[in-house]
Structure formats: C-alpha cells, structure tokens
C-alpha cells in the first residue's frame, strides 16, 4: 500500500513538474562589440540587468553575427532549456574615447579655452522572433542616453606644460606638430575620459529600464477593473489586471479603449491616455496625465468592458480592430542578415493581415536542435514544434523597385518603385497604400475596401462614408469610387471601371476604419448607391 | 446556380492562366563592342544600365499576357518550398506545392557600351532560337544614359508587337465632331503599363495577295496621345492625326488596332 502511495505521489509530482516547465526567452547578444572599454563595461552591465529580470526565464547566448554561431553564455544562472521567443540584440555606435580637443581662440588667434568633448552615439537593436513559427513579433531601437557632462575642462597651463611650450605660438608656427601633441594629450587623458563615462549618471540610469525595453510587455492588453460604486463625475486613477510579471514599465503611456460598432464592423475607440502609476503583483494602477476624465468615469460606473493597451503597440491595436475571420498572408523580405530594413519590417509585422516570417536567421536552427534534445522530454514541446510558417509572398528589392513574388507560382505579381526624397535618395519605406496594392494584386476578391456605412447624406448627395480595409488607412489617402460599364472588345464583354466619385480619408475610427470625405461626384454616388448599382472603392494612383 | 457560376469562373480563370506565357527576365550583359571616343564617363552609364532588367520586370509584372518568373530569387524560392516539406511545418502554414513550371520565353537585355546600343532579345525556350530582337542607340550626357526607363518601355511595347503580335483594340469612339473622331476608347490600361501622354499609333490590316499568298500589311492611319488612363484595361486617346480616316473605316466596319509608339528625343 505504501509503495502504491509513493508511486502515485511521484507520478503526480512528475506531472506537476512537467506542467511547470516554462519555455525560456532566449536573448542572442552580438559578441562582435566595438572593443572600447566603456562599451564593453556598459554592455556587461546591461547583460547583467537582463539576467536579473524576475520572470527568471531569460537565457543569454553569445552570438557571432558573421558566422551565425550561438553559444550558451556562462553568465546564465539557470540551466539551458528550450525557448519560445528568440530576441536578437545588437549594439551599434561608440563612445568617443579619443576625441579631438575643442579649442577656442580669440580674434588674434590666441587660445582661450581647451576642453575634451564627451560624446556617445550608442543604441541597441532588439528583434523578437517567435521560435515556434519564425514570425517576427517586434523590433525596437533602445537609445543609450548620452552623458550629462558634455566635456572635461582643461587648463591652458596644464596643456602647455604637457606640450612644453606656448600653445598659441606652436599652433601658428607648426600646425602638424601641434596636431600630434593634441592627440598625445588626449591619449594621456584616456583613463580619465573612460572614468567620466563610467561615472556619468545618465549612462548609469540607462540600465534602469534597459531590460524592460528589450523584453517589452509579455501581455498585450489588460482588462480594466470596473468601479460601479464610483461617485465622482471624473476619474483620475484606474486599476487593471496586470502586474510585476508582465514587464510593465513605470510611467509608460497606455490607451484605455472600448469596443463600439459601426454598421457590421467593430472598432476600438480611444477613451483616455494614462500612464502606469503603481505596479502591483497582479493588479496595478494607471493615472490620467493631468485632469480627471468624465467619459472614463461614466464607462467605469456602467461596467463597460474596457481594455488597456500600450500606446505604441500598433500591432495589438491593429489586431483588435481587424474584422474577425480576415485571412492572413505570410510574407518574407529578402535581405542580408537579421537586422536591416527595420522600417519595412515594422509596417508588415504591425499589420495583423501579414505574418512576417524570419528567414535570415540560421541561428534559429540552434534552438530547433535544442528542442529535440532528449533532456527536455518533459517539456510541452508540441507547443513549439511543427508550427513553422511558410511564406506565400517574397518581397525583394532591385535597385529602384520592390518586387513581390508569389512562392506557389514563382510569379512576380506586383512591382513598385522605391520611395525617394526629392527624386534622389532612395529610402527604405513602404506606404500603407502599397500594402493595399500588394494584397489586391495577390487576392483581389479577398482584400478590398469595404463600405461600412453612409455617414452624411444631404438631399441628393452623399458627402461622407465610412470605409474599412484590413491593411489599414492613413489620413489624406485618396480613393476613387467606380461603377462598371460593359464594353464590347472584339466580341468579348469586358467591364470598364467608370469613375463615379473621389474622396479623401479624414477622421479615423481605427487603423482599419476611417471616414472618406467625398468630393467630385457626390450626386452620382448618391444615385448609384440608392439604385443599388454595383460599385467598388479603390485606392487612387496618386496615393503613393 | 451559384455552383454553376463558380465552376464557370474557375474554368475561365484556369484558361486565362493557361493563356499567359511565362517569361524570365535575365540580368543585363554589358559588352564593349567597337571602341569609340567617348567624351562622357561610362562608369555611371554602366551602373545605370543595370536597371534595365528591373524596368523590364516592372513593365511586364501584371501584364495580362505574361507571367514573369522571378529569376533573381529562384533558388531562394526553391529552398523555401523544400523547407516547407519538413515536419517542422506539419501544423504550420505551407504554400500549395504545385508544379513548378519553366519559362516559355527568356528576355535577355544586352548593352554594347562602345556603340551605346541597348538590345532586347526574346528567346523561345522550346526552340532555343531568338524569336525577335529590338535595338536602340542611346544618348548619353555627363550624367549617364538619357531617358533609359522611357526608352526601355518603348522598346518593350515594340517588342510585344513584333514578337507576339500584341496589339490593342480600338473599342469605340468617345467624341465625334463633324464626321471626325476626336477621342476614342482603347483596350489598354494600367496593366499594360500605358501612361498619360504616350503616343498611340492607329492602324489596320489589309490583305495583299502576293504570288498567290495572302499576306497582311499594316496600314497606319492615324496618331493619337493617351489623354486618360481609366483603369486596368482601358484608356481614352485623343486623336492628333487621321480622325476622318478613322471615322471612314469605322463606317466600313473595319477592325482598327493600336500600339504605343513613343518618340523619345
């Protein structure tokens, strides 16, 4: 009996352990640092901050960008285990360890002031990839604040003692010799310069939110707790279900949103903007920026379901506003390496219609092998295996164009010019309009502009409508309303689009739904609409 | 009833896909040719000429008659299709692994730098022969090759006509004044990469009997300019020359065709 009892106990605890086997968030840290001492020191400090994150599931890896080699870091405090998210982290920039002396002169050429400037241009690029699907989730740039102290003041006497002569005269008589002495002086100050950077308050304060900025909140939306007993007409503080384990950042701005309907489409309306005030264990507090909010108070009393979402979490906001059942399109971008083309990647991964697949990261194969290791047999590996996303469309650049290729047929389905500034420099950006055109070229019957509702009609004119497109709508975009006329072309009936009206996007309800203010053709549109004629709304060629 | 319409639509789309020819655009070769004195730097010209394949792909992408095979990325695409066959994708998303077809034609650009000559050749893959070719002498200045994109597009319009007899139908007159057609509707739109102000050549075919053989002869009757590109398949053309002749031919129920024939200075 005792043996049976022990067996049951062991079996049950085995199950419990398996259920507690959480996957890690693996951070691949670029090992190819600019080797200046300040950078190495800062980097070390920031890595230690990442390890200390309380969720305890962070694992660091040394990552060689050039040969894609991944090695488990000795800094880790827990053993290696399979991951669900891979974060690529790369530093960029440098601290100015050997700057040029800043020398001020008066009108006679006499040196009046000497200082050593302290400057840094350092940032970290972080890219999140969902390991199970290879889907790009997020990328961000974390700017390292430059030092507060802008320079080290040097007395002219000290400088002249170093160079052994009058500085102003030497600068006039032998500039090349003077330049060499300048460099030697700065070199002699090297340790002090490094010390200044290390001691700088600003640089130290960077580490405070570094880990949170790299990791970003684990949960995307938080439910706001209703306050039915609220007596005030305006409310300044709210409570929501989110806490320490959600990587919330103090003072981060969040939107409070509520669901509304327009026609058959829903959208999330912004009610208020609040900042994280108090981070609790599982319930936290947010406050309005300045004054109390009346509309928020009304909804809290009524018990309307409200959500909080981070202000710059465009993916989540777009996802919430997309109509249910919209089919997605998986796309990959042809480029060299994991980083690069961040602006273009962002427009795709923030659009819930698209799944951006990462195919420039052979490093992911390390984690695929790890997941197959028999040491991890008691992990729920079915959650991370067999779910890889293949991509349907490939976006590849040529010198002046972007080409979209359908994988199934290897056919180029759409091509468009790269954006330029003043007709010259080509920039890596894609407009919302081009996203719509890509979708229309791929599946024109699935992805199209939908008329949500006629908003403003006067006598025999339609002046304002609401439209929806899952790829998103931007203010100022122009759309054309077309009807169809039949034309006989060599005995075949072909439908010809006839321009009925033109409109521009105005007020936005959500990223996917906006007002379209009709110009040119209000009467014609009114007539066609009420006669139930077939019409379509398409983005104008002018909207690039 | 809906099932019947769906079936018809599927058959039509299948037939359309079948009637599209698959074309591969290759990278441009730059050869020296006969050396001539060249006052302007050729380095920039050599760099800008590399854009020609990109202009060709852009021109032919979405053309009704062609599907452009992405040659540049063929290995990447093949790797992806192979990858998607692995067990890692078993519950994920994969593309339909259908048959990968080869190309029917190859468009090969060539630039003879010594003669400043741009050549576009179309090879028939099945026979391995040159189906047709177009060449144009380019003008260069201190900045490089002038009007490269416009010239490439004009050559492509001409190539489509010469090689594949692709011409576009005069659909109907839009504006007629005193028995003279002023504007007409042309079955050519954004899908055919037509642009506002493109020059349109209007012609018809007569049959000549030469040595007991019927041969079609092209007769140019007029000239126009694209006034408005209406949609994917239609444009409005303003007639510059030949309005009356066109009107006469229409009365005779003669079939009239058009092509784009830009003159670039």
XYZ file of N, CA, C and O in Angstrom, chain A residues 104-112 166-169 171-172:
60
model
N 39.157 76.957 -28.282
C 38.568 78.255 -28.660
C 39.684 79.291 -28.728
O 40.601 79.289 -27.888
N 39.562 80.157 -29.686
C 40.584 81.206 -29.869
C 39.910 82.569 -29.915
O 38.748 82.682 -30.311
N 40.685 83.608 -29.580
C 40.141 84.950 -29.746
C 40.481 85.470 -31.141
O 41.063 84.732 -31.956
N 40.182 86.725 -31.382
C 40.365 87.274 -32.730
C 41.838 87.359 -33.151
O 42.167 87.398 -34.330
N 42.753 87.312 -32.176
C 44.186 87.378 -32.531
C 44.771 85.984 -32.744
O 45.938 85.852 -33.073
N 43.952 84.968 -32.506
C 44.429 83.595 -32.659
C 44.942 82.993 -31.374
O 45.403 81.851 -31.340
N 44.827 83.728 -30.306
C 45.330 83.226 -29.021
C 44.319 82.230 -28.443
O 43.109 82.486 -28.453
N 44.828 81.135 -27.937
C 43.943 80.080 -27.380
C 43.378 80.580 -26.057
O 44.108 81.026 -25.167
N 42.055 80.493 -25.929
C 41.401 80.988 -24.710
C 40.738 79.878 -23.905
O 40.478 80.031 -22.712
N 54.518 77.399 -25.529
C 53.294 78.191 -25.636
C 52.393 77.582 -26.714
O 52.813 77.437 -27.869
N 51.176 77.275 -26.326
C 50.277 76.537 -27.226
C 49.890 77.371 -28.443
O 49.910 76.878 -29.576
N 49.541 78.648 -28.207
C 49.083 79.500 -29.314
C 50.175 79.672 -30.361
O 49.917 79.611 -31.573
N 51.398 79.838 -29.887
C 52.516 80.035 -30.830
C 52.792 78.766 -31.614
O 53.021 78.804 -32.813
N 50.727 76.412 -32.293
C 49.626 76.161 -33.231
C 49.816 76.970 -34.508
O 49.507 76.514 -35.608
N 50.383 78.202 -34.355
C 50.598 79.065 -35.531
C 51.803 78.602 -36.340
O 51.763 78.519 -37.563
